[in-house]
Short mmCIF file of C-alpha atoms in Angstrom, two decimals:
data_model
loop_
_atom_site.label_atom_id
_atom_site.label_comp_id
_atom_site.label_asym_id
_atom_site.label_seq_id
_atom_site.Cartn_x
_atom_site.Cartn_y
_atom_site.Cartn_z
CA MET A 1 -16.50 -62.50 70.53
CA GLN A 2 -15.21 -62.30 74.11
CA GLU A 3 -17.87 -61.06 76.58
CA GLN A 4 -15.35 -58.62 78.12
CA TYR A 5 -11.74 -57.77 78.33
CA ARG A 6 -9.47 -55.63 80.54
CA THR A 7 -7.16 -52.89 79.16
CA VAL A 8 -4.79 -50.40 80.58
CA ALA A 9 -6.80 -47.31 82.06
CA ARG A 10 -4.44 -44.63 80.70
CA ALA A 11 -1.18 -44.09 79.12
CA GLY A 12 1.76 -43.47 81.53
CA VAL A 13 5.47 -44.34 82.39
CA HIS A 14 6.76 -46.26 85.42
CA GLU A 15 10.46 -45.98 86.25
CA THR A 16 12.56 -48.40 88.39
CA GLU A 17 16.29 -49.07 88.98
CA ILE A 18 17.75 -52.42 89.07
CA ASN A 19 21.58 -52.76 89.82
CA ARG A 20 22.33 -49.37 88.37
CA SER A 21 20.30 -49.86 85.19
CA ARG A 22 17.32 -47.55 84.72
CA PHE A 23 14.12 -49.33 83.40
CA LEU A 24 11.43 -47.18 82.06
CA CYS A 25 8.10 -48.85 81.19
CA ALA A 26 5.76 -46.78 78.81
CA LEU A 27 2.23 -48.22 78.64
CA ALA A 28 -0.51 -47.17 76.39
CA PRO A 29 -3.80 -48.41 75.05
CA ALA A 30 -3.75 -49.40 71.44
CA ALA A 31 -6.73 -50.04 69.38
CA THR A 32 -4.92 -51.45 66.38
CA GLU A 33 -1.37 -53.18 65.59
CA LYS A 34 -0.46 -49.92 63.70
CA GLU A 35 -1.30 -47.78 66.88
CA ALA A 36 1.00 -50.05 68.80
CA GLN A 37 3.79 -49.80 66.34
CA ASP A 38 3.41 -46.03 66.09
CA PHE A 39 3.75 -45.87 70.04
CA VAL A 40 6.90 -48.11 69.88
CA ALA A 41 8.34 -45.80 67.30
CA ARG A 42 7.54 -42.73 69.25
CA VAL A 43 9.17 -44.01 72.41
CA ARG A 44 12.27 -45.08 70.41
CA LYS A 45 12.51 -41.57 69.08
CA GLU A 46 12.26 -40.13 72.73
CA HIS A 47 15.11 -42.36 73.84
CA PRO A 48 17.66 -42.60 71.03
CA THR A 49 20.69 -43.09 73.51
CA ALA A 50 18.97 -45.88 75.50
CA SER A 51 20.75 -49.27 75.53
CA HIS A 52 17.46 -51.06 74.46
CA ASN A 53 14.03 -50.21 73.87
CA CYS A 54 12.23 -53.65 74.09
CA TYR A 55 8.45 -53.89 73.54
CA ALA A 56 5.44 -56.15 73.63
CA TYR A 57 1.81 -55.76 72.63
CA VAL A 58 -1.39 -57.59 72.62
CA VAL A 59 -4.29 -56.46 70.26
CA GLY A 60 -7.81 -58.08 69.98
CA ALA A 61 -10.26 -58.90 72.85
CA ASP A 62 -9.17 -62.51 72.18
CA ALA A 63 -5.46 -61.68 72.03
CA SER A 64 -5.30 -62.62 68.20
CA VAL A 65 -2.29 -60.32 67.64
CA GLN A 66 0.73 -60.79 70.13
CA LYS A 67 4.17 -59.42 69.20
CA ALA A 68 7.34 -59.07 71.16
CA SER A 69 10.95 -57.77 70.66
CA ASP A 70 14.22 -58.03 72.69
CA ASP A 71 15.83 -55.38 70.89
CA GLY A 72 19.40 -56.62 71.28
CA GLU A 73 18.90 -58.18 74.71
CA PRO A 74 19.71 -61.92 74.92
CA GLY A 75 16.88 -63.88 73.11
CA GLY A 76 13.80 -64.49 75.27
CA THR A 77 14.90 -62.27 78.16
CA ALA A 78 12.98 -59.11 77.45
CA GLY A 79 10.12 -59.15 75.00
CA VAL A 80 8.64 -62.52 75.96
CA PRO A 81 8.53 -61.82 79.72
CA MET A 82 6.91 -58.53 78.88
CA LEU A 83 4.37 -60.24 76.75
CA GLN A 84 3.88 -62.99 79.32
CA MET A 85 3.11 -60.42 81.93
CA LEU A 86 0.50 -58.73 79.66
CA MET A 87 -1.07 -62.13 79.05
CA ARG A 88 -0.96 -63.17 82.76
CA ARG A 89 -2.67 -59.91 83.75
CA GLU A 90 -5.27 -60.54 80.87
CA VAL A 91 -4.87 -57.13 79.47
CA ARG A 92 -5.80 -56.49 75.65
CA TYR A 93 -5.35 -53.76 73.30
CA VAL A 94 -2.29 -52.63 75.07
CA VAL A 95 1.32 -51.78 74.25
CA ALA A 96 4.26 -51.83 76.53
CA VAL A 97 7.94 -50.43 75.74
CA VAL A 98 10.53 -50.97 78.30
CA THR A 99 13.59 -48.52 77.69
CA ARG A 100 16.69 -49.68 79.46
CA TYR A 101 19.67 -47.37 80.33
CA TYR A 102 22.52 -49.78 81.00
CA GLY A 103 24.21 -49.06 84.47
CA GLY A 104 27.48 -51.22 84.02
CA VAL A 105 26.26 -54.31 85.94
CA LYS A 106 25.13 -57.33 84.07
CA LEU A 107 21.88 -58.87 85.37
CA GLY A 108 22.28 -62.45 83.64
CA ALA A 109 19.39 -64.08 81.77
CA GLY A 110 17.14 -64.62 85.13
CA GLY A 111 17.81 -61.16 86.29
CA LEU A 112 16.70 -59.73 82.87
CA ILE A 113 13.65 -61.74 82.70
CA ARG A 114 12.45 -60.76 86.13
CA ALA A 115 13.43 -57.05 85.56
CA TYR A 116 11.53 -56.74 82.18
CA GLY A 117 8.52 -58.75 83.21
CA GLY A 118 8.41 -57.14 86.68
CA VAL A 119 8.65 -53.53 85.43
CA VAL A 120 5.53 -54.21 83.17
CA GLY A 121 3.62 -55.48 86.30
CA GLU A 122 4.54 -52.60 88.39
CA ALA A 123 3.44 -50.04 85.65
CA LEU A 124 0.07 -51.95 85.26
CA ASP A 125 -0.34 -51.64 89.05
CA GLU A 126 0.44 -47.95 88.97
CA LEU A 127 -1.70 -46.94 85.90
CA GLY A 128 -4.59 -49.31 86.68
CA THR A 129 -6.81 -51.33 84.39
CA LEU A 130 -10.31 -51.06 83.45
CA THR A 131 -12.85 -53.77 82.13
CA ARG A 132 -14.74 -53.21 78.82
CA GLN A 133 -17.99 -55.30 78.23
CA ARG A 134 -19.49 -56.49 74.91
CA TYR A 135 -22.62 -54.54 74.05
CA ARG A 136 -25.26 -54.83 71.46
CA LEU A 137 -25.77 -51.49 69.97
CA ALA A 138 -29.37 -50.39 69.61
CA THR A 139 -31.63 -47.40 68.63
CA VAL A 140 -34.76 -46.48 70.54
CA THR A 141 -36.95 -44.08 68.57
CA VAL A 142 -39.82 -42.29 70.69
CA ASP A 143 -41.94 -39.16 70.47
CA HIS A 144 -40.63 -35.88 71.96
CA GLN A 145 -43.19 -35.90 74.87
CA ARG A 146 -41.74 -39.08 76.37
CA ALA A 147 -38.26 -38.70 75.37
CA GLY A 148 -36.88 -36.73 78.45
CA LYS A 149 -38.50 -39.08 81.13
CA LEU A 150 -37.41 -42.25 79.02
CA GLU A 151 -33.80 -41.10 78.94
CA ASN A 152 -33.69 -40.10 82.59
CA ASP A 153 -35.24 -43.64 83.35
CA MET A 154 -32.76 -45.47 81.26
CA ARG A 155 -29.72 -43.61 82.79
CA ALA A 156 -31.15 -44.22 86.27
CA THR A 157 -31.44 -47.93 85.69
CA GLY A 158 -27.76 -48.26 84.29
CA THR A 159 -28.50 -48.34 80.43
CA ALA A 160 -25.48 -46.99 78.51
CA VAL A 161 -27.05 -43.98 76.50
CA ARG A 162 -24.41 -43.19 73.92
CA GLU A 163 -26.04 -40.48 71.98
CA VAL A 164 -29.40 -38.53 71.76
CA ARG A 165 -30.53 -37.01 68.44
CA TYR A 166 -33.56 -34.74 68.10
CA ALA A 167 -35.59 -34.63 64.80
CA GLU A 168 -39.34 -35.31 64.10
CA ALA A 169 -38.91 -38.10 66.69
CA VAL A 170 -36.10 -38.54 69.21
CA THR A 171 -33.57 -41.39 68.68
CA LEU A 172 -31.40 -42.60 71.50
CA GLU A 173 -28.45 -44.67 70.60
CA ILE A 174 -27.79 -47.11 73.50
CA GLY A 175 -25.72 -50.18 74.40
CA LEU A 176 -27.15 -53.35 75.88
CA PRO A 177 -25.44 -56.70 77.02
CA ASP A 178 -26.98 -59.33 74.82
CA ALA A 179 -28.49 -61.13 77.79
CA ASP A 180 -30.54 -57.87 78.55
CA VAL A 181 -32.24 -57.30 75.23
CA ALA A 182 -35.36 -59.29 75.68
CA GLY A 183 -35.95 -57.69 79.10
CA PHE A 184 -35.19 -54.20 77.85
CA ARG A 185 -37.58 -54.67 75.03
CA SER A 186 -40.30 -55.64 77.45
CA TRP A 187 -39.54 -52.66 79.90
CA LEU A 188 -39.52 -50.16 76.93
CA ALA A 189 -42.96 -51.25 75.84
CA ASP A 190 -44.28 -50.88 79.38
CA ALA A 191 -42.53 -47.46 79.92
CA THR A 192 -43.81 -45.84 76.64
CA ALA A 193 -47.06 -47.63 76.44
CA GLY A 194 -45.78 -49.49 73.13
CA SER A 195 -45.02 -46.25 71.51
CA ALA A 196 -41.21 -46.53 71.19
CA THR A 197 -39.52 -48.75 68.70
CA LEU A 198 -36.19 -50.70 69.28
CA GLU A 199 -33.73 -51.47 66.42
CA LEU A 200 -30.83 -53.73 67.12
CA GLY A 201 -27.48 -52.94 65.50
CA GLY A 202 -23.92 -54.29 65.52
CA GLU A 203 -21.69 -54.99 68.51
CA ALA A 204 -19.07 -52.89 70.26
CA TYR A 205 -17.15 -52.73 73.69
CA GLY A 206 -17.87 -50.14 76.37
CA ASP A 207 -16.60 -49.45 79.94
CA VAL A 208 -18.21 -51.37 82.63
#
């Protein structure tokens, strides 16, 4: 698994005009290929009279799924430059749809490539990106007496506390970078006089 990846910070639309054609780039996070396809379908529905609704998406921290469509523009002049921009910016789990309303002036192949790739880059700049780091999920179980201080100490030292559950004992769901597991185990033993337990679970990604 990748240690980390970047993705778009939020969904949004960026618009620009080039030689009287309007280009609207809609960007959104997409956790799965189906989410990406649903987003493309939604944008197409919003712009039924547009000349073209071209798209590109990258799903997977390792960019295992990559798709692009020119939607009627000359082959390789729209979807591919959009995809290349997403890859060059190293963003993942993201979908981009560029809606074009033709303004009567032909841009030529080079102009189209610059326009479609460029508007995706501008949209990424405007909406911003965030980095997500791979974490080892873990569960800390501790008695009620020590739980409050332990939770505060973990948050103060930057440990990602995802959930806290109170029952006979208190369980804290946390996320740890793999490299920090041994150090955290030792710190936990010191902080709770050996009374807390640490169970390691699967892996996930969280915001840095």
